[in-house]
Coordinates of C-alpha atoms (C1' of nucleotides) in Angstrom, one line a residue:
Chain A
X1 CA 116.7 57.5 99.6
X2 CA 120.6 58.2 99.4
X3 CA 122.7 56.5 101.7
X4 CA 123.8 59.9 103.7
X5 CA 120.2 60.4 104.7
X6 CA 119.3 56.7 105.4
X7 CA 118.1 56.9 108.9
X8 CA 118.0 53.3 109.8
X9 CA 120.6 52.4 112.3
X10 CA 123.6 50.5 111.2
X11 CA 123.2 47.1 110.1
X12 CA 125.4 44.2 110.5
X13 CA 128.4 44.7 107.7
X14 CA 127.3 43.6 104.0
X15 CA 125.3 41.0 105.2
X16 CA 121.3 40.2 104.4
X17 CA 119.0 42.1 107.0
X18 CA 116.6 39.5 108.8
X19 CA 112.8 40.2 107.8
X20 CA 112.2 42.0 111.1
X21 CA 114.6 44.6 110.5
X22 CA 113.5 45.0 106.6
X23 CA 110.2 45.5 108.7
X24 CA 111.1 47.5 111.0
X25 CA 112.3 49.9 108.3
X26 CA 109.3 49.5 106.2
X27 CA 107.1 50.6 109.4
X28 CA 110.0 53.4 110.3
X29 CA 108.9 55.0 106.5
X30 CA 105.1 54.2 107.3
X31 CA 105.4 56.7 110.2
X32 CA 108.0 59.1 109.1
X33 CA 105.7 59.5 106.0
X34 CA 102.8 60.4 107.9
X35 CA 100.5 57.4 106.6
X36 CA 100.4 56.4 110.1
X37 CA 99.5 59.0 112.3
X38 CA 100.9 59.9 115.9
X39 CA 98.7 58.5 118.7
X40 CA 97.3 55.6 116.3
X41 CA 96.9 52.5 117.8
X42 CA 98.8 49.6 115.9
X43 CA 96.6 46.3 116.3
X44 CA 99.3 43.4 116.2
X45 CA 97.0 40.9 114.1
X46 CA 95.8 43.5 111.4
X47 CA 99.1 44.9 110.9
X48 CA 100.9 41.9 110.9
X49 CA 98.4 40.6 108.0
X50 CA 99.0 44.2 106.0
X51 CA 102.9 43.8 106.4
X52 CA 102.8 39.9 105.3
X53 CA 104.9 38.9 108.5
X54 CA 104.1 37.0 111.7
X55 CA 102.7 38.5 114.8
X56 CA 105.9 37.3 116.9
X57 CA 108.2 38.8 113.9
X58 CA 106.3 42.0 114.7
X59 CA 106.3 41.9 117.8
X60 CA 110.1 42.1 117.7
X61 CA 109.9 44.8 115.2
X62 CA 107.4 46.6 118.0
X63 CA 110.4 46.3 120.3
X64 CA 113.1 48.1 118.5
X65 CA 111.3 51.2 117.3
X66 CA 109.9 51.5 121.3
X67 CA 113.6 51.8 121.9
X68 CA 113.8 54.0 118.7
X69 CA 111.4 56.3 120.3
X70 CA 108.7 56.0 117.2
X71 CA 106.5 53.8 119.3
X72 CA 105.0 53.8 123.2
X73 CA 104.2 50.6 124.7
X74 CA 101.5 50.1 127.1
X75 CA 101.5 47.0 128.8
X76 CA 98.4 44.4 127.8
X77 CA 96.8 47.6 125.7
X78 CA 99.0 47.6 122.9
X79 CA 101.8 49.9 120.9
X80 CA 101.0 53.5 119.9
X81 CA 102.5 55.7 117.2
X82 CA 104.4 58.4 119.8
X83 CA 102.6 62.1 120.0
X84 CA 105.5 64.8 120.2
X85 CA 105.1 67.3 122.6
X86 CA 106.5 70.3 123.6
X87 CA 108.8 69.1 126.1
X88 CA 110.1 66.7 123.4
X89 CA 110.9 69.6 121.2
X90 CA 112.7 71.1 123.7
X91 CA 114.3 68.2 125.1
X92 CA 115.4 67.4 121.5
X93 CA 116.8 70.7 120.9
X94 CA 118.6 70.9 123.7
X95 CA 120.3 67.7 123.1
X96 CA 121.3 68.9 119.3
X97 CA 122.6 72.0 120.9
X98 CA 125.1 70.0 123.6
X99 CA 125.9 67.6 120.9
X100 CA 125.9 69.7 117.0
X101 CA 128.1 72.7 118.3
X102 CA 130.8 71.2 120.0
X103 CA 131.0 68.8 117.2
X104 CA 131.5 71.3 114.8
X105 CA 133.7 73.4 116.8
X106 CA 136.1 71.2 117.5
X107 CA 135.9 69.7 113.5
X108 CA 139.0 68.8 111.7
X109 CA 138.4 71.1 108.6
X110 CA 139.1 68.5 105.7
X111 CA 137.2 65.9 107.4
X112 CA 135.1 63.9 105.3
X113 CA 132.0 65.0 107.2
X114 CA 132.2 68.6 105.5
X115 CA 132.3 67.3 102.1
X116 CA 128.8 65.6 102.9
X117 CA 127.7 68.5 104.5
X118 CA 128.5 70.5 101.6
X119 CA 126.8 68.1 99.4
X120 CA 123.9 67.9 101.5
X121 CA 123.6 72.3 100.9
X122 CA 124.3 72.1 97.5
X123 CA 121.6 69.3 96.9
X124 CA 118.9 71.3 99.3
X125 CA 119.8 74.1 96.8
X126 CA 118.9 72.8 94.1
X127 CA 115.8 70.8 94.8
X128 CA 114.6 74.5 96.9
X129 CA 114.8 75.4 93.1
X130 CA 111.9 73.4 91.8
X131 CA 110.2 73.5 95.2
X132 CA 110.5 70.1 96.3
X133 CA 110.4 70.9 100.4
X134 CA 109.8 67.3 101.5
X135 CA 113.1 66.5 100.0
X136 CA 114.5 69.7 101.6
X137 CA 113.8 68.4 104.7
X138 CA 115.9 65.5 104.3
X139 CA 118.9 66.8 103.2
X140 CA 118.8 69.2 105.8
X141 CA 118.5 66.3 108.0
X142 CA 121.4 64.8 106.5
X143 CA 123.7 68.0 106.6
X144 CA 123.5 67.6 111.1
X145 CA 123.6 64.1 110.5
X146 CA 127.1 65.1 108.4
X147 CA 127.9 67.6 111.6
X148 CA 127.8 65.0 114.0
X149 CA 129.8 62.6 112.0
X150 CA 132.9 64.8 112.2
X151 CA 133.1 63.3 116.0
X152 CA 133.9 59.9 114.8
X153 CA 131.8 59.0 118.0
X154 CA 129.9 55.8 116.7
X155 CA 128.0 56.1 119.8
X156 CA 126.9 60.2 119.6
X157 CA 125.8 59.4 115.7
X158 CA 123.3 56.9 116.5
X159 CA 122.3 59.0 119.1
X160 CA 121.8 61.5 117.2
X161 CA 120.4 59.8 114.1
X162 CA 117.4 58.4 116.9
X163 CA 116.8 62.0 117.7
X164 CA 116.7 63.1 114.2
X165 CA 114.0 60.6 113.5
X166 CA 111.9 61.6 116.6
X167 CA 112.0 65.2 115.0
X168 CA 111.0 63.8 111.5
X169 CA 108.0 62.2 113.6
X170 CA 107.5 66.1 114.5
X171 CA 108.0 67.6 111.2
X172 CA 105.2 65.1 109.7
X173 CA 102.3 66.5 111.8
X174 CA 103.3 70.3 110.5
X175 CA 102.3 71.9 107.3
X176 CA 104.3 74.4 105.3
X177 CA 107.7 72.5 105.2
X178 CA 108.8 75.3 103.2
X179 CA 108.3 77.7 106.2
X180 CA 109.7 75.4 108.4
X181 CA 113.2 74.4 106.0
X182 CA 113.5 77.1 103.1
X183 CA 115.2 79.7 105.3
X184 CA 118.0 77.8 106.5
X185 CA 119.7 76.7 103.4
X186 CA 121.7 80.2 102.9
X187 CA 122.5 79.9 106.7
X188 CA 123.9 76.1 106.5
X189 CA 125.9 77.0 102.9
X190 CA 127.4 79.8 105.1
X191 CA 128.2 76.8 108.2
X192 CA 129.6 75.1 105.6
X193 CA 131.9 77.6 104.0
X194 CA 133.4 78.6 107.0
X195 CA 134.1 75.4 108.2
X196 CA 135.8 74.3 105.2
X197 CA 137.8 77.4 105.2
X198 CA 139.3 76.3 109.2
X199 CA 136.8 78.9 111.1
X200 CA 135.2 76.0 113.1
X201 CA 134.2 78.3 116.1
X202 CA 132.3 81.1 113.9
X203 CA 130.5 78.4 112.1
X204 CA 129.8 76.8 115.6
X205 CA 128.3 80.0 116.8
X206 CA 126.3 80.4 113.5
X207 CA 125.0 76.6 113.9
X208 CA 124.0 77.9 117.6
X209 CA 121.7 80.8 116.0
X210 CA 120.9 78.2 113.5
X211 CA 119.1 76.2 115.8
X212 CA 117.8 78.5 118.1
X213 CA 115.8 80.0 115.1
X214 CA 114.9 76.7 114.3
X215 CA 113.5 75.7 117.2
X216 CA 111.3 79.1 117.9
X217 CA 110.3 78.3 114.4
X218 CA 109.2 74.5 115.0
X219 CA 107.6 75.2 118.4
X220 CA 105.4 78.5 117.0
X221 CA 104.5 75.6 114.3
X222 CA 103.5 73.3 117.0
X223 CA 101.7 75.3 119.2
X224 CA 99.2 76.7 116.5
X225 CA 98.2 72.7 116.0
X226 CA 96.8 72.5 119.6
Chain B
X1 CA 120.0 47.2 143.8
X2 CA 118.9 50.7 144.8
X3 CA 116.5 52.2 142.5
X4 CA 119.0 55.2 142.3
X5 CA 121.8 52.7 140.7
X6 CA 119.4 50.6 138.8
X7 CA 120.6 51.0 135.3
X8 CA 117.6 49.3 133.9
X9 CA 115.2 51.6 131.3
X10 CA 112.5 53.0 132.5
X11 CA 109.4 50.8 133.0
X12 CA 105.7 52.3 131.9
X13 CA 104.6 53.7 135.1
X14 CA 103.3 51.3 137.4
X15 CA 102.6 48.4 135.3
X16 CA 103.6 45.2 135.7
X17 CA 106.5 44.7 133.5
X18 CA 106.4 42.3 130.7
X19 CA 108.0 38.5 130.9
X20 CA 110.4 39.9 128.5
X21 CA 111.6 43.1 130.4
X22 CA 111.6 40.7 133.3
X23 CA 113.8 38.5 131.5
X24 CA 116.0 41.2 130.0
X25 CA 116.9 42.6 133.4
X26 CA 118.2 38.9 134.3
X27 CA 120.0 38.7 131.3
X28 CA 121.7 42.4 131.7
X29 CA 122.4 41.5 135.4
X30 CA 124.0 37.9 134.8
X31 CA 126.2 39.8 132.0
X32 CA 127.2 43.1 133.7
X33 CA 128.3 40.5 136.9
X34 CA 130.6 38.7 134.6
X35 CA 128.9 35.1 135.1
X36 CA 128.6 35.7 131.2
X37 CA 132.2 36.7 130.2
X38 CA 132.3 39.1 126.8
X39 CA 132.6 37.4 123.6
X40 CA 130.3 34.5 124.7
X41 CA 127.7 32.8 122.2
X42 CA 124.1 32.6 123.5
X43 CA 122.6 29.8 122.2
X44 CA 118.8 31.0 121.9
X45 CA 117.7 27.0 122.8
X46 CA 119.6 26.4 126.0
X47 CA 119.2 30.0 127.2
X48 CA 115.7 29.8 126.4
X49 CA 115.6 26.5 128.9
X50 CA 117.8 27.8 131.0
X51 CA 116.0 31.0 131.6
X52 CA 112.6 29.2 131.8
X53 CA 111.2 31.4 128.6
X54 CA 110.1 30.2 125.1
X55 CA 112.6 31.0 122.2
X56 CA 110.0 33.5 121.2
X57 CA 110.4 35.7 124.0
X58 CA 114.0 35.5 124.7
X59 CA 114.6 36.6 120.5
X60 CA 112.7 40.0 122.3
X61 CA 115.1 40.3 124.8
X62 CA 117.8 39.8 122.6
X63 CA 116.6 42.4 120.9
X64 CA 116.3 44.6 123.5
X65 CA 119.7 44.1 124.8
X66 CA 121.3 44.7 121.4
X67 CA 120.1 48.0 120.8
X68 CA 121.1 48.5 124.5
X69 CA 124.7 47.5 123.3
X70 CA 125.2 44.8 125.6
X71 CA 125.1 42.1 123.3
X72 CA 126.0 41.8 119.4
X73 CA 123.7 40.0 116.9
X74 CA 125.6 38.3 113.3
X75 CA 122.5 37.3 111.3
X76 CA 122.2 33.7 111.1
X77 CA 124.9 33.3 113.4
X78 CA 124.1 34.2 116.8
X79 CA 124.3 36.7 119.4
X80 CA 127.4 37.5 121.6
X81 CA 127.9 39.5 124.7
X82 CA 130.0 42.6 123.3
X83 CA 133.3 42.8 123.7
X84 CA 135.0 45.6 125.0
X85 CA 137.5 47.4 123.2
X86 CA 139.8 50.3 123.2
X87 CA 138.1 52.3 121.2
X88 CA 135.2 51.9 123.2
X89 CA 136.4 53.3 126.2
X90 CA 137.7 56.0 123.7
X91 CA 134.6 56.9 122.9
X92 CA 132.8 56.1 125.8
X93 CA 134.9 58.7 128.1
X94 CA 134.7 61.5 124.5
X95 CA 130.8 61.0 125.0
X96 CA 130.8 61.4 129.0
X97 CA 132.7 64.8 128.9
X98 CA 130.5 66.0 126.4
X99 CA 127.3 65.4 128.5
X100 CA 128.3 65.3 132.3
X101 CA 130.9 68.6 132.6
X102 CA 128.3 70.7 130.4
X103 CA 125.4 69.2 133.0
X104 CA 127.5 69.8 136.0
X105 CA 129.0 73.7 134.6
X106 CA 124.9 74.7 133.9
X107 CA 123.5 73.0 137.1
X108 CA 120.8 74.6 139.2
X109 CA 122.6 74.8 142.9
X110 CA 119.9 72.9 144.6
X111 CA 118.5 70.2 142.0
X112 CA 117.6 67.3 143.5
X113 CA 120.7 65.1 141.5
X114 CA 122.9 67.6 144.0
X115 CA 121.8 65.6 147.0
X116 CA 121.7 61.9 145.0
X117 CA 125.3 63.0 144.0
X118 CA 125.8 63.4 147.8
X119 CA 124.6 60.3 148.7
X120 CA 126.1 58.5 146.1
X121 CA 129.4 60.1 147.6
X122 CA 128.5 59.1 151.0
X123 CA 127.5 55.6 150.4
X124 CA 130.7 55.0 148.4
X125 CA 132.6 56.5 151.6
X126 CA 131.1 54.0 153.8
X127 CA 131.9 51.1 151.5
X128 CA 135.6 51.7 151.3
X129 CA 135.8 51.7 154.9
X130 CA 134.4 48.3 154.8
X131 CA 136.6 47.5 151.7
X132 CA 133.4 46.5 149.3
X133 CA 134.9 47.6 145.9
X134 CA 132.7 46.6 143.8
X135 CA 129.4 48.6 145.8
X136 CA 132.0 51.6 145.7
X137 CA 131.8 51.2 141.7
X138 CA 128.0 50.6 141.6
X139 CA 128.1 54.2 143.9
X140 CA 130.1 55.8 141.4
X141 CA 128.1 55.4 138.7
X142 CA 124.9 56.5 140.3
X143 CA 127.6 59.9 141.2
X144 CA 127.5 59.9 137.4
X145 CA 123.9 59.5 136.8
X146 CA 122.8 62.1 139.1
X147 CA 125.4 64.7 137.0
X148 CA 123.4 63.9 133.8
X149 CA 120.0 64.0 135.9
X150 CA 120.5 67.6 136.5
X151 CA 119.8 68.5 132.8
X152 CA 116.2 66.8 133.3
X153 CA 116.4 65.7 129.8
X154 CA 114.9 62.4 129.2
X155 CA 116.5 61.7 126.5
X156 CA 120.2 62.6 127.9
X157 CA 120.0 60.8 131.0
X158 CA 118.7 57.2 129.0
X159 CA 121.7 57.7 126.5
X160 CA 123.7 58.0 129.9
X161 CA 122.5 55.1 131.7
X162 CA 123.3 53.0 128.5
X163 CA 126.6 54.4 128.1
X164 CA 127.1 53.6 131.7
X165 CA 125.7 50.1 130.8
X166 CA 128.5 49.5 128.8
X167 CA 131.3 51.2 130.8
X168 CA 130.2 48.5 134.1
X169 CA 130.5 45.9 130.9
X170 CA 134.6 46.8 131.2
X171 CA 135.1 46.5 134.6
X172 CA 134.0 43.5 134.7
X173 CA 137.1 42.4 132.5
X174 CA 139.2 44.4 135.2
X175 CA 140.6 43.0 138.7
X176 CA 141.7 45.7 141.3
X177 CA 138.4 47.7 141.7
X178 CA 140.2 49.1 144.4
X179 CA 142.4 50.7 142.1
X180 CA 140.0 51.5 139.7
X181 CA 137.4 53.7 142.5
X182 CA 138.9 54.1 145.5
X183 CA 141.5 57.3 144.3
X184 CA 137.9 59.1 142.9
X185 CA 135.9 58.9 146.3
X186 CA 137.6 62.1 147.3
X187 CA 137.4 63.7 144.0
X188 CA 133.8 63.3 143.8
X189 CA 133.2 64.6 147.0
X190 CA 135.3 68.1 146.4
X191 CA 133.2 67.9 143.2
X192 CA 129.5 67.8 145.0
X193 CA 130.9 70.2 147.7
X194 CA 131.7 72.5 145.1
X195 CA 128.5 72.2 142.9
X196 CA 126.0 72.8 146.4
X197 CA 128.2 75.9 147.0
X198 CA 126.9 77.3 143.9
X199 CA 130.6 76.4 142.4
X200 CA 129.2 74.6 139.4
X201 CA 132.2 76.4 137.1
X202 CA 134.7 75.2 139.4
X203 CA 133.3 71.4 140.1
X204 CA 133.0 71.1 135.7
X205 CA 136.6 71.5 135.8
X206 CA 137.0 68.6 138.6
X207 CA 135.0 66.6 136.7
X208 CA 136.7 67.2 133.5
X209 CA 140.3 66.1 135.5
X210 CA 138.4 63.3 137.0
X211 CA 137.4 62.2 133.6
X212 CA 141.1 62.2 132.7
X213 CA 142.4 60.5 135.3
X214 CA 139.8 57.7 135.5
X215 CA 140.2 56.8 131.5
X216 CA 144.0 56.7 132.1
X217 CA 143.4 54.4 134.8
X218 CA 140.7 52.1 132.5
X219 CA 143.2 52.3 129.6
X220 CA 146.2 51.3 131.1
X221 CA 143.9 48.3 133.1
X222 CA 142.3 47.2 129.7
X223 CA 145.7 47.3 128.3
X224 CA 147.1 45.0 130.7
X225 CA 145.3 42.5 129.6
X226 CA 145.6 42.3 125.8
Chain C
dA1 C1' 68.3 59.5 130.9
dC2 C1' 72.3 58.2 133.9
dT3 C1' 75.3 55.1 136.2
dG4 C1' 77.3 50.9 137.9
dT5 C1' 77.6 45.8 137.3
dC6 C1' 78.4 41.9 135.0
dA7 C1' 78.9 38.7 131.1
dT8 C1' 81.0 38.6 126.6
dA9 C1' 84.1 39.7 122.9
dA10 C1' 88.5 41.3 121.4
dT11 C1' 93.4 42.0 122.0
dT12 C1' 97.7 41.3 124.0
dG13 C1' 101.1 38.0 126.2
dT14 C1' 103.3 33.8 125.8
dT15 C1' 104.2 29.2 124.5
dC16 C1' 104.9 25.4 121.5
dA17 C1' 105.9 22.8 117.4
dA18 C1' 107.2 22.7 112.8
dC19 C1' 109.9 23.8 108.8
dA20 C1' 113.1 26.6 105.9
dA21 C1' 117.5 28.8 105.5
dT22 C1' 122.0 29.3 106.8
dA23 C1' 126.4 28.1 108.9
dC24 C1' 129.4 24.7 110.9
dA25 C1' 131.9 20.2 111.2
dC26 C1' 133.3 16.4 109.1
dT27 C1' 134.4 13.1 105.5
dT28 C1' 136.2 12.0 101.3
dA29 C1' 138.3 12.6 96.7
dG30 C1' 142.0 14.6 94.2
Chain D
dC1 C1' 147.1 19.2 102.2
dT2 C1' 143.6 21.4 99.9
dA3 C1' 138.9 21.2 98.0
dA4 C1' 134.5 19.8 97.3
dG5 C1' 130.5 17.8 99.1
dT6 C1' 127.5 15.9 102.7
dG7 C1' 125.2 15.9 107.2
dT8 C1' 124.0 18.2 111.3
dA9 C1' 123.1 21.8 114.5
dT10 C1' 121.4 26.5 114.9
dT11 C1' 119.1 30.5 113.6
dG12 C1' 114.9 32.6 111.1
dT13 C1' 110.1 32.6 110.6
dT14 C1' 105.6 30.9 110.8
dG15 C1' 100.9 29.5 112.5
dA16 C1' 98.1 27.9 116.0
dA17 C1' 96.8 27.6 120.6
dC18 C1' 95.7 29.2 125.1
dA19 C1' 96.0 32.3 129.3
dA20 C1' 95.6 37.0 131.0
dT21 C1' 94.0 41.4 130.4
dT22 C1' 91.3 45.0 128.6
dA23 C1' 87.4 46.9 126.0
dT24 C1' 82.5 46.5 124.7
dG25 C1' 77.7 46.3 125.4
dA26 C1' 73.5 44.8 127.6
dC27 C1' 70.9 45.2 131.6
dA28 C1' 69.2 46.6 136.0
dG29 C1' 68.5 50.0 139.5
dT30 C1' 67.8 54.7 140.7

DNA sequence: ACTGTCATAATTGTTCAACAATACACTTAG
DNA sequence: CTAAGTGTATTGTTGAACAATTATGACAGT
């Protein structure tokens, strides 16, 4: 995984990450991959046994994906993978509207963040060529991760990166990535390309549409699983 | 500490809270009321003894706290209270106009955060009369809360209450609350008045000046002291 | 068969003690 | 005065133990 679509949080500068956080990612990917399944009950001695660490080192690795949102704790009964709902979707898209379209709006046009977002589109184009939607999926994660990162807000991109990994939760219990991914590439190249050209507000407006369709699209998904 | 200005996370409903959740609420409290200035080591030992909890449990908390970004953890060294910084408050006041003058401009008229921003304002009125400074600030922050709580979206208000975690963090470095809430009380009531009147428009713009105004103030304050 | 009660087993919550790994302080050699 | 090296304190991690809570299953009564 590159490191623009690394969505593990921030670790302390160049030094070696303790053995719970290594964990913690290695559980993070578990998840996110679908091997673990939403609602699943993780039993602290058998999983501490399959991960090779100690119950209390997992235990702290139980705490920070709670916070992450990827876990729910109850109290004496143990930690559960969290189930997306609805409201979650919505919540979630809500939050990418009040946070994505002002940050592209008010975008300095040769910011760094548009070169990765124009990586991130070129890359989705090319792997949509050999039909590799997984993949898809993550570099259109990685082109809103780019989008908020024009803010320079340290605190609205790991924000933001959280939410993106709840949705990934979401995306796992769909089928048909290529439904759910293919038919935004053209739309973000076009984000892209007018942002880079200095027309911040059209491609904020366009990102609006952008996730409006998306979400219609993710919900209609959701709903035909219940 | 009302349960309108308790900045804590939410708690699973009903349950008894965990030693460590217990714990972390001491912790946050003892930091956030300066008897643990910024920049100060926690030695996991004596806090552990001092705190009457094992060094198991307290690694939790610390945890916990760090992802709340109350403290800062350098592997193998230790973990710090943060330490405010300019930039901080930068982006601390960036991230609140983002959230609250959008919540406040798309605000239902009679939500239910309408009448906790009222009493928020009416509390903090009392407590100037009787010169309390630092129950005005706690007032003022639930005024904030209740803004973001009229978007109903879990996931805006926790960021909120974290960001609001670390704002109280600053102010603790600060002498003169006075300075620093009393000139708002009157602001935030013209803003609520507004808002119930149906003006939500015109009480977004207050809140956008008050936003101003009150990072001025916290800028020139945190200046003062480097 | 259905349901409620109660003992029993399994799991989580928490502590403790130990040791390894790392960083810090200090001494000593050049 | 700097540099290397040694010793010590602290963090990182583990395993075992026990208490507290919840889940399981047998059993009795209807």
């Amino acid at each position: 995984m590159s490191a623009e679509t690394d969505l593990s949080p921030i670790l302390p500068s160049g030094l070696v990450p303790s053995l719970a956080e290594q964990t913690a990612a290695r559980l993070r990917e578990s998840i996110l991959s679908g091997e673990i399944g939403p609602g699943e009950r993780l039993s602290e001695a058998r999983l501490a046994a399959t991960l090779a660490v100690s119950r209390n080192t997992l235990r702290e690795v139980f705490r920070l994906l709670t916070r992450e949102g990827l876990l729910h704790h109850e109290p004496n009964r143990g930690v559960f993978v969290a189930t997306p709902s609805m409201a979650s979707i919505l919540d979630i898209f809500r939050v990418r509207r009040m946070i994505e379209v002002p940050a592209l709006a008010q975008a300095w046009p040769r910011h760094e963040g548009i070169a990765r977002m124009r990586t991130a589109v070129e890359r989705a184009e090319a792997l949509a060529g050999v039909a590799d939607w997984r993949a898809v999926g993550t570099e259109n994660i990685a082109f809103h991760n780019a989008i908020v990162a024009l803010t320079d807000s340290p605190r609205l991109i790991a924000f933001h990166r959280q939410i993106a990994v709840e949705l990934r939760l979401t995306f796992g219990l769909l089928d048909s990535p290529e439904m759910l991914h293919a038919p935004y590439i053209a739309l973000n190249r076009e984000i892209v390309d007018r942002a880079g050209a200095g027309d911040t507000a059209g491609a904020a407006v366009l990102l609006g549409h952008y996730l409006d369709q998306s979400e219609r699209t993710i919900m209609a998904a959701f709903a035909r699983l219940a």
